[in-house]
Coordinates of C-alpha atoms in Angstrom, one line a residue:
Chain A
M1 CA 0.0 0.0 0.0
A2 CA 1.9 3.1 -1.2
I3 CA 1.3 6.4 0.3
Q4 CA 0.7 9.3 -2.2
K5 CA 2.4 12.6 -2.0
T6 CA -0.9 14.3 -1.8
Q7 CA -1.7 12.4 1.4
V8 CA 1.6 13.4 3.0
Q9 CA 1.0 17.0 2.0
H10 CA -2.5 16.8 3.6
V11 CA -1.1 15.4 6.8
A12 CA 1.6 18.1 6.9
E13 CA -1.0 20.8 6.5
L14 CA -3.0 19.3 9.4
A15 CA 0.1 19.3 11.5
Q16 CA 0.9 22.8 10.3
L17 CA 4.2 21.8 8.9
K18 CA 5.7 23.3 5.8
L19 CA 7.5 20.8 3.7
T20 CA 10.0 21.5 0.9
S21 CA 9.5 19.4 -2.3
S22 CA 12.6 17.3 -1.4
E23 CA 11.2 16.7 2.1
L24 CA 7.9 15.7 0.6
E25 CA 9.6 13.3 -1.6
K26 CA 11.7 11.8 1.3
Y27 CA 8.8 11.5 3.7
T28 CA 6.5 10.0 1.2
K29 CA 9.0 7.2 0.6
Q30 CA 9.7 6.7 4.3
L31 CA 6.1 6.7 5.3
S32 CA 5.2 4.2 2.6
E33 CA 7.9 1.9 3.8
I34 CA 6.7 2.2 7.4
I35 CA 3.1 1.6 6.6
D36 CA 4.0 -1.3 4.3
Y37 CA 6.0 -2.9 7.0
D38 CA 3.3 -2.4 9.8
M39 CA 0.4 -3.4 7.6
G40 CA 2.3 -6.4 6.4
L41 CA 2.6 -7.5 10.0
L42 CA -1.0 -6.7 10.8
N43 CA -2.3 -8.5 7.7
K44 CA -0.7 -11.7 9.0
I45 CA -2.9 -11.7 12.1
E46 CA -6.2 -13.6 12.0
T47 CA -8.8 -11.0 12.9
D48 CA -12.0 -12.6 11.7
G49 CA -14.8 -12.4 14.3
I50 CA -12.9 -9.9 16.4
E51 CA -14.6 -6.6 17.1
P52 CA -12.6 -3.4 16.5
T53 CA -11.7 -1.6 19.7
A54 CA -9.7 1.4 20.8
Q55 CA -9.6 0.2 24.4
V56 CA -7.3 -2.3 26.0
T57 CA -8.4 -2.1 29.6
G58 CA -11.8 -3.7 29.2
L59 CA -13.2 -1.0 31.5
E60 CA -16.8 0.3 30.9
D61 CA -18.9 3.1 32.3
V62 CA -16.2 4.9 34.3
T63 CA -17.5 8.2 35.8
Q64 CA -17.1 10.4 38.8
N65 CA -19.6 12.1 40.9
D66 CA -20.4 15.7 40.2
N67 CA -18.5 17.2 43.1
P68 CA -16.2 20.1 42.4
R69 CA -12.7 20.1 43.7
P70 CA -10.3 23.0 44.0
S71 CA -8.8 24.3 40.8
L72 CA -5.4 25.8 40.2
D73 CA -5.4 29.4 41.0
Q74 CA -4.9 31.9 38.3
K75 CA -1.2 32.5 39.1
E76 CA -0.5 28.8 39.0
A77 CA -2.4 28.3 35.8
L78 CA -0.4 30.9 34.1
K79 CA 2.9 30.0 35.6
N80 CA 4.5 28.4 32.4
V81 CA 2.8 30.7 29.9
P82 CA 5.2 32.6 27.7
E83 CA 3.0 35.7 27.5
T84 CA 0.0 36.8 29.6
E85 CA -2.1 39.9 29.9
E86 CA -4.5 40.6 32.8
G87 CA -4.9 37.0 33.7
Y88 CA -5.3 35.8 30.2
F89 CA -3.1 33.6 28.0
K90 CA -1.9 35.8 25.2
T91 CA -1.5 34.7 21.6
G92 CA -1.0 36.2 18.2
V93 CA -4.0 37.9 16.6
I94 CA -6.8 35.7 15.4
L95 CA -9.3 37.4 13.2
E96 CA -12.7 35.9 12.9
Q97 CA -13.9 38.3 10.3
Chain B
M1 CA -41.1 31.6 -4.2
K2 CA -39.2 29.7 -6.9
Y3 CA -37.1 27.9 -4.2
D4 CA -37.6 25.7 -1.2
V5 CA -36.0 27.2 1.9
I6 CA -33.9 24.5 3.7
I7 CA -32.6 25.2 7.2
G8 CA -30.9 23.0 9.7
L9 CA -29.9 24.1 13.2
E10 CA -27.1 23.1 15.5
V11 CA -28.1 24.1 19.0
H12 CA -25.4 24.0 21.8
V13 CA -26.6 23.9 25.4
Q14 CA -24.3 24.2 28.3
L15 CA -25.3 21.8 31.1
K16 CA -25.7 23.2 34.6
T17 CA -23.6 20.6 36.4
K18 CA -21.5 21.7 39.4
S19 CA -18.3 20.5 38.0
K20 CA -16.9 20.3 34.4
M21 CA -17.3 17.5 31.9
F22 CA -14.0 15.6 32.3
C23 CA -12.4 17.2 35.4
R24 CA -13.8 18.3 38.7
C25 CA -13.1 22.0 38.3
S26 CA -16.1 24.1 39.3
A27 CA -18.3 24.9 36.3
S28 CA -19.7 28.1 37.9
V29 CA -17.5 30.4 35.9
W30 CA -19.9 33.2 35.1
K31 CA -18.1 36.5 35.8
A32 CA -15.1 34.7 37.4
Q33 CA -11.6 36.0 37.1
P34 CA -10.1 34.7 33.8
N35 CA -8.3 31.3 34.2
S36 CA -9.3 30.9 37.8
H37 CA -11.2 27.6 37.2
T38 CA -8.7 25.4 35.5
C39 CA -6.6 22.3 36.1
P40 CA -4.2 20.2 34.0
V41 CA -7.2 18.4 32.4
C42 CA -9.1 21.4 31.1
L43 CA -5.8 23.2 30.3
G44 CA -4.8 20.3 28.1
L45 CA -1.5 19.7 29.9
P46 CA 0.3 16.6 28.8
G47 CA -0.4 13.4 30.8
A48 CA -3.6 14.7 32.4
L49 CA -6.4 12.2 32.2
P50 CA -10.2 12.9 31.8
V51 CA -12.9 11.2 33.8
A52 CA -16.5 11.7 32.6
N53 CA -19.0 13.5 34.9
E54 CA -21.8 11.1 35.8
E55 CA -24.4 13.8 36.2
A56 CA -23.6 15.3 32.8
V57 CA -24.1 11.9 31.2
R58 CA -27.4 11.6 33.0
E59 CA -28.6 15.0 31.9
A60 CA -27.5 14.3 28.3
L61 CA -29.7 11.2 28.3
K62 CA -32.6 13.2 29.8
I63 CA -32.3 15.7 27.0
G64 CA -32.3 12.9 24.5
L65 CA -35.5 11.4 25.9
A66 CA -37.2 14.8 26.1
L67 CA -36.4 15.2 22.4
N68 CA -38.0 11.8 21.6
C69 CA -34.6 10.4 20.7
Q70 CA -33.5 6.8 20.7
L71 CA -30.8 6.2 23.4
L72 CA -28.0 4.0 22.3
N73 CA -27.0 1.1 24.6
R74 CA -23.4 1.4 23.4
A75 CA -21.9 4.9 23.3
K76 CA -18.5 6.4 23.4
F77 CA -16.5 9.6 23.2
D78 CA -14.2 10.5 20.4
R79 CA -11.5 13.0 19.7
K80 CA -12.2 15.7 17.1
H81 CA -9.0 17.4 16.0
Y82 CA -8.4 20.9 14.9
F83 CA -6.0 23.8 15.7
Y84 CA -7.5 26.8 17.3
P85 CA -6.3 28.6 20.4
D86 CA -9.5 28.1 22.3
L87 CA -8.9 24.4 22.2
S88 CA -6.0 23.6 24.5
K89 CA -5.4 20.0 23.6
G90 CA -5.5 20.3 19.8
Y91 CA -8.7 18.2 19.9
Q92 CA -12.1 18.4 21.5
I93 CA -13.6 15.4 23.2
S94 CA -16.9 14.9 21.5
Q95 CA -19.0 12.0 20.2
Y96 CA -18.8 10.8 16.6
D97 CA -20.4 7.5 15.4
L98 CA -21.9 6.4 18.7
P99 CA -23.5 9.5 20.4
F100 CA -25.8 9.1 23.3
C101 CA -29.0 10.0 21.5
V102 CA -30.2 9.6 17.9
N103 CA -33.3 10.0 15.7
G104 CA -35.5 12.3 17.7
W105 CA -38.0 14.9 16.8
L106 CA -39.7 18.0 18.1
E107 CA -43.1 19.4 17.2
V108 CA -43.0 23.1 16.4
D109 CA -46.2 24.9 15.6
G110 CA -47.7 21.8 14.1
S111 CA -44.7 20.6 12.1
R112 CA -42.4 17.9 13.1
I113 CA -38.7 18.8 13.0
G114 CA -36.3 15.8 13.1
V115 CA -33.4 15.7 15.5
T116 CA -30.6 13.8 13.8
R117 CA -28.6 13.3 16.9
S118 CA -27.7 14.8 20.2
H119 CA -24.3 14.3 21.7
L120 CA -22.2 15.4 24.7
E121 CA -18.9 17.2 24.3
E122 CA -16.7 19.7 26.1
D123 CA -16.9 23.4 25.7
T124 CA -13.9 25.3 24.5
G125 CA -12.1 28.3 26.1
K126 CA -13.2 31.8 25.4
L127 CA -11.3 34.2 23.1
V128 CA -11.1 37.9 23.5
H129 CA -9.8 39.7 20.4
D130 CA -8.2 43.0 19.9
D131 CA -6.2 44.5 17.1
K132 CA -2.9 43.0 18.0
N133 CA -3.6 40.0 20.1
S134 CA -6.0 37.4 21.2
L135 CA -6.5 36.6 24.8
I136 CA -7.7 33.2 26.1
D137 CA -9.7 32.4 29.2
F138 CA -9.9 28.6 29.8
N139 CA -12.6 28.8 32.5
R140 CA -15.2 27.7 30.0
S141 CA -12.9 25.0 28.7
G142 CA -14.4 21.6 29.7
I143 CA -17.9 22.7 30.6
P144 CA -20.3 20.0 29.5
L145 CA -22.0 21.0 26.2
M146 CA -24.9 19.2 24.6
E147 CA -25.1 19.6 20.9
V148 CA -28.5 19.0 19.3
V149 CA -28.4 18.7 15.5
S150 CA -31.6 19.1 13.6
E151 CA -32.6 17.5 10.3
P152 CA -32.8 20.0 7.4
D153 CA -36.5 20.1 8.1
I154 CA -36.9 23.8 9.0
R155 CA -38.6 25.8 6.3
S156 CA -38.6 29.4 7.5
P157 CA -36.7 31.8 9.7
Q158 CA -39.7 32.0 12.0
E159 CA -39.8 28.2 12.4
A160 CA -36.0 28.2 13.1
R161 CA -36.6 30.6 16.0
L162 CA -39.5 28.6 17.4
Y163 CA -37.5 25.4 17.2
A164 CA -34.6 27.0 19.1
Q165 CA -37.0 28.5 21.7
K166 CA -38.6 25.1 22.2
I167 CA -35.3 23.5 22.9
Q168 CA -34.6 26.3 25.4
Q169 CA -38.0 25.7 27.0
I170 CA -37.5 21.9 27.3
V171 CA -34.0 22.0 28.8
R172 CA -35.2 24.6 31.3
Y173 CA -38.2 22.4 32.2
L174 CA -35.7 19.6 32.7
G175 CA -33.6 21.9 34.9
V176 CA -30.4 20.8 33.1
S177 CA -29.4 24.2 31.7
D178 CA -30.0 27.9 32.1
A179 CA -30.0 28.1 28.3
D180 CA -29.5 31.8 28.2
M181 CA -28.4 33.1 24.8
E182 CA -27.1 36.4 26.2
R183 CA -24.8 34.5 28.5
G184 CA -23.8 32.0 25.9
S185 CA -25.3 29.0 27.7
L186 CA -27.4 28.4 24.6
R187 CA -25.8 29.0 21.2
V188 CA -27.2 28.4 17.8
D189 CA -25.6 28.0 14.3
A190 CA -27.8 27.7 11.2
N191 CA -27.2 26.1 7.8
V192 CA -29.4 27.5 5.0
S193 CA -29.7 26.8 1.3
L194 CA -32.3 27.5 -1.4
Q195 CA -33.1 24.6 -3.7
K196 CA -35.4 24.2 -6.6
P197 CA -38.6 22.3 -5.7
G198 CA -38.3 18.6 -6.7
K199 CA -34.6 18.8 -7.2
W200 CA -33.5 17.8 -3.7
K201 CA -34.1 15.1 -1.1
V202 CA -32.9 14.3 2.4
E203 CA -31.0 11.2 3.2
D204 CA -29.3 10.5 6.6
G205 CA -29.7 14.0 7.7
K206 CA -28.1 15.4 4.5
V207 CA -29.6 17.4 1.7
L208 CA -28.8 15.7 -1.6
G209 CA -29.5 16.6 -5.2
V210 CA -31.8 14.4 -7.2
V211 CA -30.2 15.0 -10.6
N212 CA -26.4 14.4 -10.8
N213 CA -26.3 15.4 -7.1
E214 CA -26.5 19.0 -8.2
L215 CA -27.4 21.5 -5.4
N216 CA -27.1 25.1 -4.6
P217 CA -24.4 25.8 -2.0
K218 CA -25.4 26.0 1.6
V219 CA -24.2 28.8 4.0
E220 CA -23.5 28.4 7.6
I221 CA -24.4 31.4 9.9
K222 CA -22.8 32.0 13.2
N223 CA -22.8 34.8 15.8
M224 CA -26.5 34.9 16.4
N225 CA -26.9 36.2 19.9
S226 CA -30.6 36.2 20.4
F227 CA -33.7 34.4 19.2
R228 CA -34.7 37.5 17.3
S229 CA -31.3 37.6 15.6
I230 CA -31.8 33.9 14.4
E231 CA -34.9 35.0 12.6
R232 CA -33.4 38.2 11.3
A233 CA -30.1 36.6 10.1
L234 CA -31.9 33.8 8.3
T235 CA -34.4 36.3 6.7
Y236 CA -31.5 38.4 5.5
E237 CA -29.5 35.4 4.3
I238 CA -32.4 34.0 2.3
E239 CA -32.9 37.4 0.6
R240 CA -29.2 37.7 -0.1
Q241 CA -29.1 34.3 -1.8
L242 CA -32.2 35.0 -3.8
Q243 CA -30.8 38.2 -5.1
L244 CA -27.5 36.4 -6.1
F245 CA -29.6 33.8 -8.0
E246 CA -31.6 36.5 -9.7
K247 CA -28.5 38.3 -10.9
E248 CA -27.2 34.9 -11.9
E249 CA -24.1 35.4 -9.7
K250 CA -22.3 32.6 -8.0
L251 CA -23.1 31.8 -4.4
S252 CA -20.2 30.2 -2.6
Q253 CA -20.4 27.6 0.2
E254 CA -19.1 29.5 3.2
T255 CA -19.4 30.5 6.8
R256 CA -20.9 33.9 7.5
G257 CA -21.2 35.9 10.7
W258 CA -24.3 37.8 11.7
V259 CA -23.5 41.5 12.4
E260 CA -26.3 42.5 14.7
A261 CA -25.7 46.3 14.6
K262 CA -25.8 46.4 10.8
G263 CA -28.4 43.7 10.3
I264 CA -26.3 41.8 7.7
T265 CA -24.2 38.6 7.4
V266 CA -20.6 38.9 6.3
K267 CA -18.2 36.2 5.1
Q268 CA -16.0 35.0 7.9
R269 CA -12.4 34.4 7.0
S270 CA -12.0 30.7 6.9
K271 CA -10.0 29.2 9.7
E272 CA -6.7 28.2 8.4
F273 CA -6.8 24.5 8.7
A274 CA -7.8 21.7 6.4
P275 CA -11.3 20.5 7.1
D276 CA -10.3 17.0 8.4
Y277 CA -11.2 16.3 12.0
R278 CA -9.6 12.9 12.1
Y279 CA -12.1 11.6 14.6
F280 CA -11.0 8.5 16.5
P281 CA -12.2 6.9 19.7
E282 CA -11.0 8.7 22.9
P283 CA -8.6 6.1 24.3
D284 CA -8.6 7.7 27.8
L285 CA -12.3 7.2 28.3
P286 CA -13.8 3.8 28.5
P287 CA -17.0 3.3 26.4
F288 CA -20.5 3.3 27.9
V289 CA -22.7 0.2 28.0
F290 CA -26.2 1.2 29.2
K291 CA -28.8 -1.2 30.3
N292 CA -32.4 -0.5 29.3
S293 CA -33.3 -0.6 32.9
Y294 CA -31.0 2.4 33.4
F295 CA -32.9 4.3 30.7
E296 CA -36.1 3.5 32.5
V297 CA -34.8 5.1 35.7
I298 CA -33.8 8.2 33.8
K299 CA -37.2 8.3 32.1
K300 CA -38.9 8.4 35.5
E301 CA -36.9 11.5 36.4
I302 CA -38.3 13.5 33.4
P303 CA -41.0 16.0 34.6
E304 CA -44.1 16.7 32.6
L305 CA -42.9 18.6 29.5
P306 CA -44.5 21.7 27.9
D307 CA -46.5 19.8 25.2
Q308 CA -47.9 17.4 27.7
K309 CA -48.8 20.2 30.1
I310 CA -50.5 22.2 27.3
N311 CA -52.5 19.1 26.4
R312 CA -53.5 18.5 30.0
F313 CA -54.5 22.1 30.6
Y314 CA -56.6 21.9 27.4
H315 CA -58.4 18.8 28.5
D316 CA -58.7 19.3 32.2
Y317 CA -59.1 23.0 32.5
A318 CA -60.7 23.7 29.1
L319 CA -58.1 26.4 28.3
E320 CA -57.6 27.3 24.7
I321 CA -54.3 26.0 23.2
K322 CA -53.0 29.6 22.9
E323 CA -53.9 30.2 26.5
A324 CA -52.3 27.0 27.7
E325 CA -49.2 27.9 25.8
I326 CA -49.0 31.2 27.6
V327 CA -49.3 29.8 31.2
T328 CA -46.9 26.9 30.4
A329 CA -44.1 29.2 29.1
T330 CA -42.0 28.1 32.0
K331 CA -42.5 25.3 34.5
E332 CA -42.6 27.8 37.4
L333 CA -45.4 29.8 35.8
A334 CA -47.4 26.6 35.0
D335 CA -47.0 25.5 38.6
W336 CA -48.1 29.0 39.8
F337 CA -51.1 29.0 37.6
E338 CA -52.1 25.5 38.6
G339 CA -51.6 26.3 42.3
A340 CA -54.0 29.2 41.9
V341 CA -56.5 27.1 40.1
K342 CA -56.5 24.5 42.9
A343 CA -56.6 27.0 45.7
Y344 CA -59.5 28.8 44.0
A345 CA -61.4 25.5 43.6
Q346 CA -61.1 25.0 47.3
T347 CA -62.4 28.4 48.3
E348 CA -65.9 27.3 47.2
K349 CA -66.0 24.1 49.1
E350 CA -63.5 22.4 51.3
G351 CA -62.0 19.4 49.5
T352 CA -63.2 20.4 46.0
T353 CA -60.7 19.1 43.6
Y354 CA -59.6 20.8 40.4
D355 CA -61.3 18.1 38.3
H356 CA -64.5 19.7 39.2
I357 CA -63.6 23.3 39.0
D358 CA -65.9 25.3 36.8
S359 CA -64.3 26.5 33.5
W360 CA -65.3 30.1 34.2
K361 CA -63.2 30.0 37.3
V362 CA -60.1 28.7 35.4
K363 CA -60.7 31.4 32.8
L364 CA -60.7 34.0 35.6
I365 CA -57.4 32.7 37.0
Y366 CA -56.0 32.7 33.5
N367 CA -57.1 36.3 32.9
W368 CA -55.5 37.4 36.1
V369 CA -52.3 35.4 35.5
S370 CA -51.8 36.4 31.9
G371 CA -53.0 40.0 32.6
E372 CA -52.2 41.5 36.0
L373 CA -49.5 39.1 37.1
L374 CA -47.5 38.8 33.8
R375 CA -47.9 42.5 33.0
R376 CA -46.3 43.4 36.3
I377 CA -43.6 40.8 35.9
N378 CA -42.7 42.1 32.5
E379 CA -42.9 45.8 33.5
L380 CA -40.7 45.4 36.6
Q381 CA -38.5 42.6 35.1
V382 CA -38.8 40.5 38.3
P383 CA -38.4 36.8 38.0
L384 CA -41.6 34.8 39.1
G385 CA -39.5 33.3 41.9
E386 CA -39.2 36.7 43.5
V387 CA -42.9 37.6 43.2
K388 CA -44.4 38.1 46.7
V389 CA -47.9 37.1 45.8
T390 CA -48.7 33.4 46.2
P391 CA -51.1 31.5 44.1
A392 CA -53.3 31.0 47.2
Q393 CA -53.4 34.7 47.8
L394 CA -54.7 35.3 44.3
A395 CA -57.4 32.7 44.9
E396 CA -58.4 34.5 48.1
L397 CA -58.6 37.8 46.3
L398 CA -61.0 36.3 43.7
Y399 CA -63.0 34.8 46.4
L400 CA -63.6 38.3 47.9
I401 CA -65.0 39.3 44.5
D402 CA -67.2 36.3 44.5
K403 CA -68.6 37.1 47.9
G404 CA -69.3 40.6 46.8
E405 CA -66.9 42.2 49.3
I406 CA -65.0 44.0 46.6
S407 CA -65.6 44.9 42.9
S408 CA -63.2 43.6 40.2
T409 CA -62.0 47.2 39.7
I410 CA -61.0 47.5 43.3
A411 CA -59.5 43.9 43.1
K412 CA -57.0 45.2 40.6
E413 CA -56.0 47.9 43.0
V414 CA -55.7 45.4 45.8
F415 CA -53.6 43.1 43.6
A416 CA -51.2 45.9 42.9
E417 CA -50.7 46.3 46.6
M418 CA -50.3 42.5 47.2
F419 CA -47.7 42.5 44.4
K420 CA -45.8 45.2 46.2
T421 CA -46.1 44.0 49.8
G422 CA -47.0 40.3 49.7
L423 CA -49.9 41.0 52.2
D424 CA -53.2 39.1 52.1
A425 CA -56.0 40.6 50.1
K426 CA -58.3 40.6 53.1
K427 CA -55.8 42.7 55.2
I428 CA -55.3 45.2 52.4
V429 CA -59.1 45.6 51.9
E430 CA -59.6 46.2 55.6
E431 CA -56.7 48.5 56.1
K432 CA -57.5 50.7 53.1
G433 CA -61.3 50.6 53.6
L434 CA -61.9 49.2 50.2
K435 CA -64.8 47.1 51.1
Q436 CA -67.6 47.3 48.5
V437 CA -70.5 49.5 49.4
S438 CA -73.7 47.5 49.1
D439 CA -75.8 49.7 51.4
E440 CA -78.8 50.6 49.3
I441 CA -79.7 53.8 51.2
Q442 CA -76.1 55.1 50.9
L443 CA -75.9 54.2 47.2
R444 CA -79.3 55.7 46.4
E445 CA -78.1 59.0 47.9
A446 CA -75.0 59.0 45.6
V447 CA -77.1 58.1 42.6
R448 CA -79.5 61.0 43.2
E449 CA -76.7 63.4 43.7
V450 CA -75.1 62.4 40.4
I451 CA -78.4 62.7 38.6
N452 CA -78.8 66.3 40.0
L453 CA -75.4 67.3 39.0
N454 CA -75.7 66.0 35.4
P455 CA -78.9 67.2 33.8
K456 CA -77.5 67.0 30.3
P457 CA -76.7 63.2 30.3
V458 CA -80.0 62.5 32.1
A459 CA -81.8 64.3 29.3
D460 CA -79.8 62.4 26.7
I461 CA -80.9 59.1 28.3
A462 CA -84.5 60.3 28.2
V463 CA -84.3 60.6 24.4
G464 CA -82.7 57.2 24.0
K465 CA -79.0 57.9 24.1
K466 CA -78.1 54.8 26.1
E467 CA -74.3 55.5 26.2
A468 CA -75.0 58.4 28.6
K469 CA -75.9 55.9 31.2
G470 CA -72.3 54.6 31.3
F471 CA -71.1 58.1 32.0
L472 CA -73.5 58.4 35.0
I473 CA -72.3 55.1 36.4
G474 CA -68.8 56.3 36.0
Q475 CA -69.6 59.4 38.0
I476 CA -71.2 57.3 40.7
M477 CA -68.2 55.0 41.0
K478 CA -66.0 58.0 41.2
M479 CA -68.0 59.5 44.0
T480 CA -67.7 56.2 46.0
S481 CA -64.0 55.8 45.1
G482 CA -64.9 52.8 43.0
R483 CA -66.3 50.9 46.0
A484 CA -70.0 50.9 45.0
N485 CA -71.5 47.5 44.1
P486 CA -71.9 47.9 40.3
G487 CA -74.9 45.6 40.1
L488 CA -76.7 47.6 42.7
V489 CA -75.8 51.0 41.3
N490 CA -77.2 49.9 38.0
K491 CA -80.5 48.8 39.5
I492 CA -80.9 51.9 41.6
L493 CA -80.0 54.2 38.6
E494 CA -82.7 52.4 36.5
E495 CA -85.2 53.0 39.3
E496 CA -84.3 56.6 39.8
L497 CA -84.4 57.4 36.1
G498 CA -87.8 55.7 36.0

């Protein structure tokens, strides 16, 4: 199963990475090899009659009661933030309109 | 119109739980200092693990049932990925292919609007923009949010508003959300397109073209901050699309924001990410496996909802549908109204039940509730919960009219005083000396005096101008400060005029 350049480009955009054309070339080849290897392994496994799952713990219905506990205070919440303003996280401008 | 209007709504409702959806930070963040209600989970710090809020799940199922949805026995949470600064983790925990509730419907003004699905997710942080920067407050991040997605069944801006208002009414009846648009605890996005009749169909909640899948583009509208703006924005947008079609210009599929002050929609610059949410099951949250018996328990917790109440008031109390709609606007008002009806029924005879109450009595309560009570509430902007008059006190007031102790005109004056002070009608009547004058000698004196003072109207009546009589009665009432028994005044006046 070969990966196409367009797919790598798409994934790069989702990850907000800018790739040069030689990088695109390189990663397409590498990703194809990785996927081929992994899928090759997976395809050898008998999975008939096995339901797909994203869980390995076998747990179900895990919830907590609706009882609030103390939060971090504002100072603590902002401790590792590069830029703040009046108690807010500060980021570059985002225009909605 | 040459086109069918096709509207679908996404309604987001913030749940009123004490703690957040996936962490136990307090969810009471209204007017709190920015970033004062956060923790590693809702800040999206690496390694923090979410745990679902049991109460939020319960409330989500309640909403589903109230919207006539099917509840799924197996449900789960998924990650929805996108980059935006209000989303700390780079993904939002939502529900994709196995939401809690599917295939519901709501009846709005006689038409049935389908509810495709209703799922639970986490709210995002709040952004404040200025020219140079954007500021982020993560207090809102992680507050439980129920998203209700309608089928493209809505056919007019007015219907869209009614549908959204109905959802607000239902979640308020359930007591699971404040659903206040101004505060953002109820938010609505709309999708609208105009299609040629016969050229479209709906499949799996999507509008499809009949021929070669050709359709006119749809536009998504955001930023509608009130029910009125939902109706206005859609009306504007439909007109805009019509005009483009008439000029044979191209309409593009896009997201537009409603600008309230200008009354227009404007194109929103598209967020700079590829539209691919890469949903996958949230590995940190085990799936849910609900037993039907659990759904039964939830079902029992659902109170009588507006439609059922309207129906019952129509049958049991012989109210008109329109009248029943007015007194069931909120659960509190409906309870108030019903409390007054029951109390009034018992003024006549101890132990009389409302089943036997005369319809004129219900109508009278209705008139007082929809008139005097609601008028004052609206004028003074007080919530019903803070009104000092109790339903039983209104019943007592009406009983005083029935017994002939006060006239209806005076009763209104007494009610105004009750509304202000919360005192009993009886006490106010006594203290202010408002008791009706039914003393015939005393009234006859007043009638004679008025006749003497008003020769012109008296002469008019003599030549058949009946309306002059009303004037005389008015004068008599004035003379007795409105306390004269109107029936008696009328009788005496007839006698005196011969």
